[in-house]
Coordinates of N, CA and C in Angstrom, one line a residue:
Chain A
G1 N -46.9 -78.5 49.8 CA -47.2 -78.1 48.4 C -47.9 -77.2 48.6
E2 N -48.3 -76.2 49.7 CA -49.1 -75.2 49.7 C -47.8 -74.3 49.2
N3 N -46.5 -74.1 49.8 CA -45.8 -72.9 50.3 C -45.1 -72.5 48.9
V4 N -45.4 -70.9 48.4 CA -44.7 -70.1 47.6 C -43.1 -70.2 47.5
E5 N -42.1 -69.7 47.2 CA -40.6 -68.9 47.7 C -40.9 -68.4 47.0
Q6 N -40.2 -67.2 47.0 CA -40.4 -65.8 46.5 C -38.9 -65.1 46.4
H7 N -37.9 -65.0 45.4 CA -36.8 -64.3 45.3 C -36.3 -63.3 44.2
P8 N -35.8 -62.4 45.1 CA -35.2 -62.1 46.0 C -35.8 -61.5 47.0
S9 N -35.4 -61.0 48.5 CA -36.6 -60.4 49.1 C -36.2 -59.5 49.7
T10 N -34.9 -58.6 49.2 CA -34.8 -57.0 48.9 C -34.4 -56.6 47.6
L11 N -34.8 -56.0 46.7 CA -34.0 -55.8 45.5 C -34.1 -54.4 45.3
S12 N -32.5 -54.2 44.8 CA -32.8 -52.3 44.9 C -32.2 -52.1 42.8
V13 N -33.2 -51.2 42.8 CA -32.6 -51.5 40.9 C -31.8 -49.6 40.6
Q14 N -31.1 -49.2 40.1 CA -31.6 -47.8 39.9 C -32.9 -47.3 38.9
E15 N -33.0 -46.3 38.9 CA -34.2 -46.2 38.3 C -34.0 -45.8 36.6
G16 N -35.6 -47.1 35.6 CA -34.8 -46.8 34.5 C -34.3 -48.6 34.1
D17 N -33.5 -49.1 35.2 CA -33.3 -50.6 35.6 C -34.4 -51.7 34.6
S18 N -34.4 -52.5 34.9 CA -35.3 -53.3 34.5 C -35.2 -54.3 36.1
A19 N -36.3 -55.1 36.9 CA -36.8 -55.6 37.7 C -37.1 -57.0 38.1
V20 N -37.0 -58.1 38.1 CA -37.1 -59.4 38.1 C -37.4 -60.1 39.1
I21 N -38.8 -60.7 39.5 CA -38.7 -61.4 40.7 C -39.3 -62.5 40.2
K22 N -38.6 -63.7 41.1 CA -38.9 -65.1 40.8 C -39.9 -66.1 41.8
C23 N -40.9 -66.5 41.0 CA -41.5 -67.5 42.5 C -41.6 -69.1 41.8
T24 N -41.7 -70.1 43.1 CA -41.2 -71.2 42.5 C -42.3 -71.6 43.3
Y25 N -43.1 -72.9 42.7 CA -44.0 -73.5 43.8 C -44.3 -75.5 43.4
S26 N -45.0 -75.8 43.9 CA -44.6 -77.1 44.0 C -46.0 -78.2 44.1
D27 N -47.2 -77.5 44.0 CA -48.4 -78.7 43.5 C -48.8 -78.4 42.4
S28 N -49.4 -79.4 41.5 CA -49.5 -79.1 40.3 C -50.9 -78.7 39.8
A29 N -52.0 -78.4 40.9 CA -53.6 -77.6 41.3 C -53.3 -76.3 40.6
S30 N -52.3 -75.8 41.0 CA -52.6 -74.3 40.7 C -52.9 -74.2 40.1
N31 N -53.8 -72.9 39.2 CA -54.2 -72.5 38.0 C -54.8 -71.1 37.7
Y32 N -54.1 -70.3 38.7 CA -54.6 -68.4 39.1 C -53.0 -68.3 39.6
F33 N -52.6 -67.4 39.4 CA -51.3 -66.7 39.7 C -51.5 -65.3 39.7
P34 N -51.9 -64.6 40.7 CA -51.9 -63.1 40.5 C -50.5 -62.5 41.5
W35 N -50.4 -60.7 40.6 CA -49.0 -60.4 41.6 C -49.6 -59.1 42.2
Y36 N -49.6 -59.1 43.6 CA -49.6 -57.5 44.3 C -48.5 -56.9 45.0
K37 N -49.0 -55.8 44.5 CA -48.4 -54.5 45.5 C -48.7 -54.1 46.6
Q38 N -48.4 -53.6 47.3 CA -48.4 -53.5 48.5 C -46.9 -52.3 49.0
E39 N -47.9 -51.0 49.0 CA -47.7 -49.7 49.4 C -47.1 -49.4 50.6
L40 N -46.5 -49.0 51.7 CA -46.7 -48.8 52.9 C -47.9 -48.4 52.9
G41 N -48.4 -49.2 54.5 CA -50.0 -48.6 55.0 C -51.4 -48.5 53.9
K42 N -50.9 -49.4 53.0 CA -51.8 -49.8 52.5 C -52.5 -51.7 51.8
G43 N -53.6 -51.3 51.8 CA -53.5 -53.3 51.2 C -53.2 -53.4 50.3
P44 N -52.7 -54.7 49.0 CA -52.5 -55.3 48.6 C -53.0 -55.0 47.5
Q45 N -52.7 -54.5 46.2 CA -53.0 -54.4 44.7 C -52.9 -55.0 43.8
L46 N -53.8 -55.9 43.1 CA -53.2 -56.6 42.0 C -52.9 -55.5 41.3
I47 N -51.5 -56.1 39.9 CA -50.8 -55.7 39.1 C -51.1 -56.3 38.2
I48 N -51.3 -57.0 38.3 CA -51.1 -58.4 36.9 C -51.5 -59.8 37.6
D49 N -51.6 -60.2 36.9 CA -52.0 -62.1 37.1 C -52.2 -62.6 35.4
I50 N -51.9 -64.1 35.9 CA -51.8 -64.9 34.6 C -52.4 -66.4 35.2
R51 N -52.9 -67.0 34.0 CA -53.9 -68.5 34.2 C -53.0 -69.8 33.4
S52 N -53.1 -70.7 34.2 CA -52.6 -71.7 33.7 C -52.5 -72.0 32.6
N53 N -53.3 -71.5 31.5 CA -53.6 -71.8 30.1 C -52.6 -70.8 28.9
V54 N -51.8 -69.9 30.0 CA -51.2 -69.1 29.2 C -49.6 -68.8 29.7
G55 N -48.8 -68.5 28.9 CA -47.4 -68.8 29.1 C -46.6 -67.3 29.8
E56 N -47.5 -66.2 29.1 CA -46.8 -65.0 29.2 C -47.7 -64.0 29.5
K57 N -47.9 -62.6 29.9 CA -49.4 -61.4 29.4 C -47.8 -60.2 30.2
K58 N -48.9 -59.3 29.8 CA -48.1 -57.7 29.0 C -49.0 -57.0 29.2
D59 N -48.6 -56.1 30.4 CA -49.3 -54.6 30.5 C -48.4 -53.6 30.6
Q60 N -47.9 -52.9 29.5 CA -47.6 -51.6 30.0 C -45.8 -51.9 29.6
R61 N -44.8 -51.8 31.5 CA -44.2 -51.9 31.6 C -43.7 -52.6 32.8
I62 N -45.1 -54.0 33.0 CA -45.7 -55.0 33.2 C -45.5 -56.5 32.8
A63 N -44.6 -57.2 33.0 CA -45.1 -58.4 32.1 C -44.8 -59.8 32.5
V64 N -45.5 -60.5 33.0 CA -45.3 -62.0 34.1 C -45.2 -63.7 33.1
T65 N -44.7 -64.2 33.5 CA -44.2 -65.0 32.8 C -44.6 -66.9 33.7
L66 N -44.9 -67.2 33.1 CA -45.1 -68.7 33.4 C -45.1 -70.1 33.1
N67 N -44.4 -70.9 33.5 CA -43.9 -72.1 33.1 C -44.4 -73.2 33.6
K68 N -45.4 -73.7 34.2 CA -46.3 -74.9 35.0 C -44.8 -75.8 34.8
T69 N -44.8 -76.4 33.8 CA -44.2 -77.8 33.7 C -43.1 -77.4 34.6
A70 N -41.9 -76.5 34.9 CA -40.5 -76.2 36.4 C -41.9 -75.4 37.4
K71 N -42.7 -75.1 37.1 CA -44.3 -74.5 38.3 C -43.0 -73.7 38.7
H72 N -42.3 -72.5 38.0 CA -42.4 -71.1 38.8 C -43.1 -69.8 37.7
F73 N -43.0 -69.1 38.1 CA -43.4 -67.7 37.4 C -42.6 -66.4 37.9
S74 N -42.9 -65.8 37.1 CA -41.7 -63.9 37.4 C -42.3 -63.1 37.0
L75 N -41.8 -62.2 37.4 CA -42.7 -60.9 37.1 C -41.3 -59.9 36.7
H76 N -41.8 -59.2 35.6 CA -40.4 -58.7 35.0 C -41.1 -57.2 34.9
I77 N -40.4 -55.9 35.6 CA -41.0 -54.6 35.1 C -39.9 -54.1 34.5
T78 N -40.3 -53.0 33.8 CA -39.1 -52.7 32.9 C -38.7 -50.9 32.7
E79 N -37.7 -50.6 32.7 CA -37.7 -48.4 32.7 C -38.6 -48.3 34.2
T80 N -38.1 -48.8 35.1 CA -38.4 -48.5 36.9 C -38.7 -47.3 36.9
Q81 N -39.1 -46.9 37.8 CA -39.4 -45.7 38.1 C -39.8 -45.1 39.7
P82 N -39.2 -44.4 40.4 CA -39.5 -44.4 41.8 C -40.8 -45.0 42.6
E83 N -41.3 -44.2 41.6 CA -43.1 -45.0 42.6 C -43.4 -45.9 42.3
D84 N -42.4 -47.3 41.6 CA -42.5 -48.6 41.3 C -41.9 -49.4 43.0
S85 N -41.3 -48.6 43.7 CA -41.2 -49.0 45.0 C -41.9 -49.2 45.8
A86 N -41.7 -50.4 46.7 CA -43.5 -51.3 47.1 C -42.9 -53.1 47.3
V87 N -43.4 -53.4 48.3 CA -43.0 -54.5 48.7 C -44.2 -55.3 47.6
Y88 N -43.3 -56.5 46.8 CA -44.0 -57.7 45.7 C -44.7 -58.0 45.7
F89 N -45.8 -59.1 45.8 CA -45.8 -60.5 46.8 C -46.6 -61.4 45.3
C90 N -46.1 -62.8 44.9 CA -46.9 -63.0 44.2 C -47.7 -64.0 44.7
A91 N -48.5 -65.3 44.0 CA -49.6 -65.4 44.5 C -49.6 -66.4 44.5
K92 N -50.6 -68.1 44.5 CA -50.7 -69.3 43.4 C -52.3 -69.2 44.2
S93 N -53.1 -69.7 43.2 CA -54.4 -70.4 43.6 C -55.0 -71.5 43.3
Y94 N -55.8 -72.0 44.0 CA -55.9 -73.1 44.0 C -57.3 -73.3 44.9
Q95 N -58.2 -73.2 45.2 CA -58.8 -73.2 45.8 C -58.9 -72.2 47.5
K96 N -57.9 -71.7 47.6 CA -57.5 -71.0 48.1 C -56.0 -69.4 47.3
V97 N -55.7 -68.5 48.1 CA -54.8 -68.1 47.5 C -53.9 -68.4 48.8
T98 N -53.1 -68.4 48.4 CA -50.6 -68.8 49.0 C -50.2 -67.7 48.3
F99 N -50.1 -66.7 49.5 CA -48.8 -65.5 49.0 C -47.5 -66.2 49.2
G100 N -46.5 -65.6 48.4 CA -45.1 -65.7 48.5 C -45.3 -65.2 49.6
T101 N -43.5 -65.2 50.1 CA -43.0 -63.8 50.9 C -43.0 -62.4 50.6
G102 N -42.3 -62.3 50.2 CA -42.5 -60.6 49.7 C -40.8 -60.0 48.7
T103 N -41.0 -59.6 47.9 CA -39.7 -58.9 47.9 C -39.9 -57.4 47.6
K104 N -39.3 -56.6 48.6 CA -39.3 -55.3 48.8 C -38.3 -54.5 47.4
L105 N -38.8 -53.6 46.9 CA -38.3 -53.1 46.1 C -38.1 -51.9 45.9
Q106 N -36.9 -51.7 45.6 CA -36.5 -50.1 45.9 C -35.7 -49.5 44.3
V107 N -36.1 -48.5 44.0 CA -35.6 -47.5 42.6 C -35.3 -46.8 43.1
I108 N -34.4 -46.3 43.0 CA -33.4 -45.1 43.0 C -33.3 -44.5 42.1
P109 N -33.9 -43.3 42.2 CA -33.6 -41.8 41.8 C -32.4 -41.8 41.1
Chain B
D1 N -66.6 -49.3 39.8 CA -65.5 -49.0 41.3 C -64.9 -50.4 41.7
T2 N -63.8 -50.7 42.1 CA -63.8 -51.6 42.1 C -62.7 -51.3 44.4
E3 N -63.3 -51.0 44.9 CA -63.3 -50.4 46.2 C -63.7 -51.2 47.1
V4 N -62.8 -51.6 48.2 CA -63.1 -52.0 49.6 C -62.9 -51.3 50.3
T5 N -64.0 -51.4 51.7 CA -63.8 -50.2 52.8 C -63.5 -51.1 53.8
Q6 N -62.6 -50.2 54.9 CA -62.4 -50.7 56.2 C -62.9 -50.2 57.5
T7 N -63.3 -50.3 58.3 CA -63.1 -49.3 59.6 C -63.6 -50.5 60.6
P8 N -62.1 -49.8 61.4 CA -61.5 -48.2 61.5 C -60.1 -48.3 60.7
K9 N -59.6 -47.5 60.7 CA -58.0 -47.5 60.3 C -57.0 -48.3 61.3
H10 N -57.8 -47.5 62.3 CA -56.7 -47.6 63.4 C -57.7 -48.4 64.9
L11 N -56.3 -48.8 65.4 CA -57.3 -49.5 66.5 C -57.1 -50.3 68.0
V12 N -57.2 -49.8 69.2 CA -55.9 -50.0 70.0 C -57.1 -50.5 71.4
M13 N -57.0 -51.6 71.5 CA -58.2 -52.2 72.9 C -57.0 -53.2 73.3
G14 N -57.7 -53.1 74.5 CA -57.4 -53.9 75.7 C -57.3 -56.2 75.8
M15 N -57.0 -56.5 76.4 CA -57.4 -57.9 76.2 C -58.6 -58.2 76.8
T16 N -59.3 -57.7 77.7 CA -60.8 -57.3 77.8 C -61.7 -56.4 77.2
N17 N -61.3 -55.8 76.0 CA -62.5 -55.4 75.2 C -62.6 -56.4 74.3
K18 N -64.1 -55.9 74.2 CA -64.3 -56.1 73.1 C -65.2 -54.9 71.7
K19 N -64.3 -55.7 70.3 CA -64.0 -54.4 69.4 C -64.6 -55.5 67.9
S20 N -65.0 -54.8 67.1 CA -65.5 -55.1 66.3 C -65.2 -55.1 64.7
L21 N -64.6 -54.9 63.4 CA -64.1 -54.8 62.7 C -65.1 -54.6 61.1
K22 N -64.8 -53.8 60.5 CA -65.9 -53.9 59.7 C -65.6 -53.1 58.5
C23 N -65.7 -54.3 56.6 CA -65.5 -54.5 55.9 C -66.7 -54.4 55.4
E24 N -66.9 -53.3 53.7 CA -67.5 -52.9 52.5 C -67.7 -53.4 51.2
Q25 N -67.9 -53.9 50.6 CA -67.7 -53.8 49.5 C -69.1 -53.1 48.1
H26 N -68.9 -52.4 46.9 CA -70.2 -52.8 46.4 C -69.7 -53.0 44.7
M27 N -69.2 -53.8 44.9 CA -69.1 -54.4 42.9 C -69.9 -56.0 43.2
G28 N -71.1 -56.1 44.1 CA -71.8 -56.9 43.9 C -70.9 -58.2 43.8
H29 N -69.8 -58.3 44.2 CA -69.3 -59.7 45.1 C -70.4 -60.6 45.8
R30 N -69.6 -61.9 45.6 CA -70.5 -63.1 46.6 C -69.0 -63.4 47.3
A31 N -68.0 -63.2 47.0 CA -66.8 -63.6 48.2 C -66.7 -62.8 49.1
M32 N -66.5 -63.0 50.0 CA -65.5 -61.8 50.6 C -64.4 -62.5 51.9
Y33 N -63.5 -61.8 51.9 CA -62.3 -62.8 53.1 C -62.2 -62.0 54.2
W34 N -61.6 -62.5 55.0 CA -60.7 -61.7 56.3 C -58.8 -62.2 56.2
Y35 N -58.3 -61.6 56.1 CA -56.7 -61.6 56.1 C -55.9 -61.5 57.3
K36 N -55.0 -61.6 57.8 CA -54.3 -61.0 59.2 C -52.9 -61.0 58.4
Q37 N -52.2 -59.8 58.3 CA -50.8 -59.5 58.5 C -49.9 -58.6 59.2
K38 N -48.3 -60.0 59.7 CA -48.4 -59.7 60.2 C -47.4 -58.7 59.3
A39 N -45.8 -58.1 60.1 CA -45.4 -57.0 59.7 C -44.3 -57.7 58.9
K40 N -43.8 -57.5 57.5 CA -43.2 -57.4 56.9 C -43.3 -59.8 56.9
K41 N -44.5 -59.4 57.1 CA -44.8 -61.3 55.9 C -46.1 -61.1 55.2
P42 N -46.2 -62.3 54.5 CA -47.4 -62.2 53.2 C -48.6 -62.2 53.8
P43 N -49.8 -61.8 53.8 CA -51.2 -62.3 54.6 C -51.7 -63.4 54.4
E44 N -51.5 -63.6 55.5 CA -52.7 -65.1 56.0 C -54.3 -65.0 56.2
L45 N -54.7 -66.3 54.9 CA -56.1 -66.3 55.4 C -57.0 -66.9 56.9
M46 N -58.1 -66.0 57.1 CA -58.4 -66.7 58.0 C -60.1 -66.8 57.7
F47 N -60.7 -66.3 56.9 CA -62.1 -67.0 56.7 C -62.4 -66.8 55.4
V48 N -63.1 -67.5 54.6 CA -63.3 -67.2 53.4 C -65.3 -67.6 54.1
Y49 N -66.0 -65.7 53.2 CA -67.2 -65.9 53.4 C -68.1 -66.5 51.9
S50 N -69.0 -67.5 50.8 CA -69.3 -67.9 49.7 C -70.7 -67.2 49.9
Y51 N -71.2 -66.4 49.0 CA -72.7 -66.7 48.8 C -73.4 -66.4 50.8
E52 N -72.9 -65.3 51.7 CA -73.1 -65.7 52.6 C -73.0 -66.2 53.4
K53 N -72.2 -67.2 53.3 CA -71.8 -68.7 54.3 C -70.4 -68.6 53.8
L54 N -70.2 -69.2 55.8 CA -69.1 -69.1 55.9 C -68.4 -70.7 55.4
S55 N -67.1 -70.9 54.2 CA -67.5 -71.8 53.5 C -65.6 -72.0 53.6
I56 N -64.8 -71.5 54.1 CA -63.2 -71.4 54.8 C -62.6 -70.9 56.5
N57 N -62.6 -71.9 57.3 CA -62.0 -71.0 58.6 C -60.9 -72.0 58.5
E58 N -59.7 -70.9 59.0 CA -58.4 -72.1 58.6 C -58.2 -71.8 60.5
S59 N -58.3 -72.4 61.1 CA -58.6 -73.0 62.2 C -57.9 -71.7 63.5
V60 N -59.4 -70.6 62.7 CA -58.7 -69.3 63.6 C -59.6 -69.5 65.4
P61 N -58.3 -69.0 66.0 CA -58.9 -69.3 67.2 C -60.4 -68.1 67.8
S62 N -61.1 -69.1 68.3 CA -62.3 -68.8 68.7 C -62.5 -66.9 69.1
R63 N -61.3 -66.3 69.7 CA -61.5 -65.2 69.6 C -61.3 -64.0 68.9
F64 N -61.6 -64.5 67.4 CA -62.4 -64.0 66.5 C -63.2 -64.8 65.6
S65 N -64.6 -64.0 65.6 CA -65.5 -64.2 65.4 C -66.4 -63.7 64.0
P66 N -66.5 -64.1 62.5 CA -66.9 -63.4 61.2 C -68.1 -63.3 61.7
E67 N -68.5 -62.5 60.6 CA -70.5 -62.1 60.3 C -70.1 -62.4 59.2
C68 N -71.0 -62.0 58.2 CA -71.3 -62.0 57.1 C -72.9 -61.7 57.5
P69 N -73.6 -60.3 57.6 CA -74.6 -59.7 57.5 C -75.3 -60.1 55.9
N70 N -74.9 -59.2 55.4 CA -75.4 -59.1 53.5 C -74.2 -59.3 53.1
S71 N -74.4 -59.3 51.4 CA -73.6 -59.8 50.4 C -72.7 -59.2 50.3
S72 N -73.2 -57.4 51.1 CA -72.1 -56.1 50.6 C -71.4 -56.3 52.3
L73 N -71.2 -56.8 53.6 CA -70.3 -56.0 54.3 C -70.2 -57.4 55.0
L74 N -69.4 -57.7 55.8 CA -68.0 -58.3 56.1 C -68.1 -57.6 57.7
N75 N -68.2 -58.4 58.9 CA -67.2 -58.1 60.1 C -66.4 -58.8 60.4
L76 N -65.9 -58.8 61.1 CA -65.2 -59.6 62.3 C -64.8 -58.9 63.9
H77 N -65.7 -59.4 64.5 CA -65.4 -59.4 65.8 C -64.5 -60.4 66.7
L78 N -64.4 -59.0 67.9 CA -63.1 -59.0 68.4 C -63.2 -59.3 70.5
H79 N -62.8 -60.3 70.8 CA -62.8 -60.5 71.8 C -62.2 -61.6 72.8
A80 N -61.3 -61.3 73.9 CA -60.0 -61.5 74.7 C -59.3 -61.5 74.1
L81 N -58.5 -60.3 72.9 CA -57.2 -60.9 72.4 C -56.3 -60.7 73.1
Q82 N -54.7 -61.2 72.5 CA -54.0 -61.0 73.1 C -52.5 -60.7 72.6
P83 N -51.7 -60.2 72.5 CA -51.1 -58.7 72.3 C -50.3 -59.4 70.8
E84 N -50.2 -61.0 70.8 CA -49.4 -61.5 70.0 C -50.8 -61.3 68.3
D85 N -51.8 -61.1 68.7 CA -53.0 -60.5 67.8 C -52.8 -59.3 67.2
S86 N -52.0 -58.7 67.3 CA -51.4 -57.2 67.0 C -51.0 -57.5 65.7
A87 N -52.0 -56.8 64.3 CA -51.3 -57.4 63.1 C -52.1 -56.4 62.2
L88 N -52.1 -56.2 61.2 CA -53.0 -55.4 60.3 C -54.2 -56.6 59.8
Y89 N -55.1 -56.3 59.7 CA -56.2 -56.9 59.3 C -56.8 -56.3 58.1
L90 N -56.8 -57.3 56.8 CA -57.5 -56.9 55.5 C -58.2 -58.0 55.2
C91 N -59.3 -57.1 54.4 CA -60.7 -57.7 53.9 C -60.3 -57.6 52.5
A92 N -61.2 -58.6 51.8 CA -60.6 -58.9 50.0 C -62.2 -59.4 49.9
S93 N -62.4 -58.8 48.5 CA -63.8 -59.7 48.2 C -63.4 -60.4 46.4
S94 N -64.1 -61.2 46.0 CA -64.0 -61.5 44.7 C -65.6 -61.8 44.0
N95 N -65.6 -62.0 42.9 CA -66.7 -62.2 42.0 C -67.4 -63.0 42.5
S96 N -66.9 -65.0 43.0 CA -67.8 -65.6 43.1 C -67.5 -66.3 44.5
G97 N -65.7 -66.7 44.3 CA -65.2 -67.5 45.1 C -64.3 -68.0 44.0
S98 N -64.5 -68.4 43.1 CA -63.4 -69.5 42.9 C -62.4 -69.0 42.4
S99 N -61.3 -70.6 41.8 CA -60.1 -70.1 42.7 C -59.2 -69.2 41.7
V100 N -59.9 -69.1 40.3 CA -59.0 -68.4 39.5 C -59.9 -66.9 39.0
E101 N -60.4 -65.8 40.2 CA -60.7 -64.9 40.3 C -59.7 -63.8 40.9
T102 N -59.5 -62.6 40.1 CA -59.3 -61.6 41.1 C -59.7 -61.0 42.9
Q103 N -58.8 -61.1 44.1 CA -59.2 -61.0 45.2 C -59.3 -59.0 45.0
Y104 N -59.3 -57.9 45.2 CA -59.8 -56.8 45.1 C -59.4 -56.7 46.9
F105 N -58.7 -56.3 47.3 CA -58.3 -55.9 49.4 C -58.9 -54.1 49.3
G106 N -59.0 -54.7 51.0 CA -59.2 -52.9 51.1 C -58.2 -52.5 52.2
P107 N -57.5 -51.4 52.5 CA -56.8 -50.5 52.8 C -56.1 -51.4 54.4
G108 N -57.0 -52.5 54.9 CA -56.9 -52.9 56.0 C -56.8 -51.9 57.4
T109 N -57.3 -52.3 59.0 CA -57.3 -51.9 59.8 C -55.7 -52.7 60.8
R110 N -55.4 -51.2 61.0 CA -54.3 -51.6 62.2 C -54.8 -51.6 63.6
L111 N -54.1 -52.8 64.2 CA -55.0 -53.4 65.5 C -53.9 -53.6 66.2
L112 N -53.8 -52.9 67.1 CA -53.1 -52.7 68.6 C -53.5 -53.9 70.1
V113 N -53.2 -54.7 70.1 CA -53.6 -55.0 71.5 C -53.2 -55.3 72.3
L114 N -53.5 -54.0 73.8 CA -52.3 -53.6 75.1 C -52.6 -54.6 76.0

């Protein structure tokens, strides 16, 4: 019940298109779900998070949805820009943070 | 200020060397973390300090020795490492260590063991 599955592992989109990354988990205790963006040579940076009592959260071009019954959550990036290119990690937290396997997003100008 | 700083940025060491990684935060956070990240993999938790006490050790080999001198500082002492220990070592901090808190990461120390 510790793993987080993340798909796709790589994603290429044209600038201006939307990007969607999906994660699934199996335990019932996790109650906090952050998303991190990691650029080359840098540490992960939080871009958005959601807690288990909320189904959806939006911050400008970024949105996250959580279905706690189905145990999956998704990241949506609209109007993608080249600077969105990075590796994105979903994560779940209960006692400790467990990261998904990562998605390398490439936004093509 | 949501900055976590780490020194050095890069480190090359032999298998018989002793070195230390340093991490600092001035956000008043009381929980600090060490993670190890191999290339193209997610970060893996190594240690958690909460209120300056070690609260989680993820079965890390004893050649890695953490230390928390005060609430702002976290060290990772390295001794007799193996080449497979080469990785990016990330430090993070959070407010109190609760599972629903954001963790803020530093830029990492890229370690190469020869």
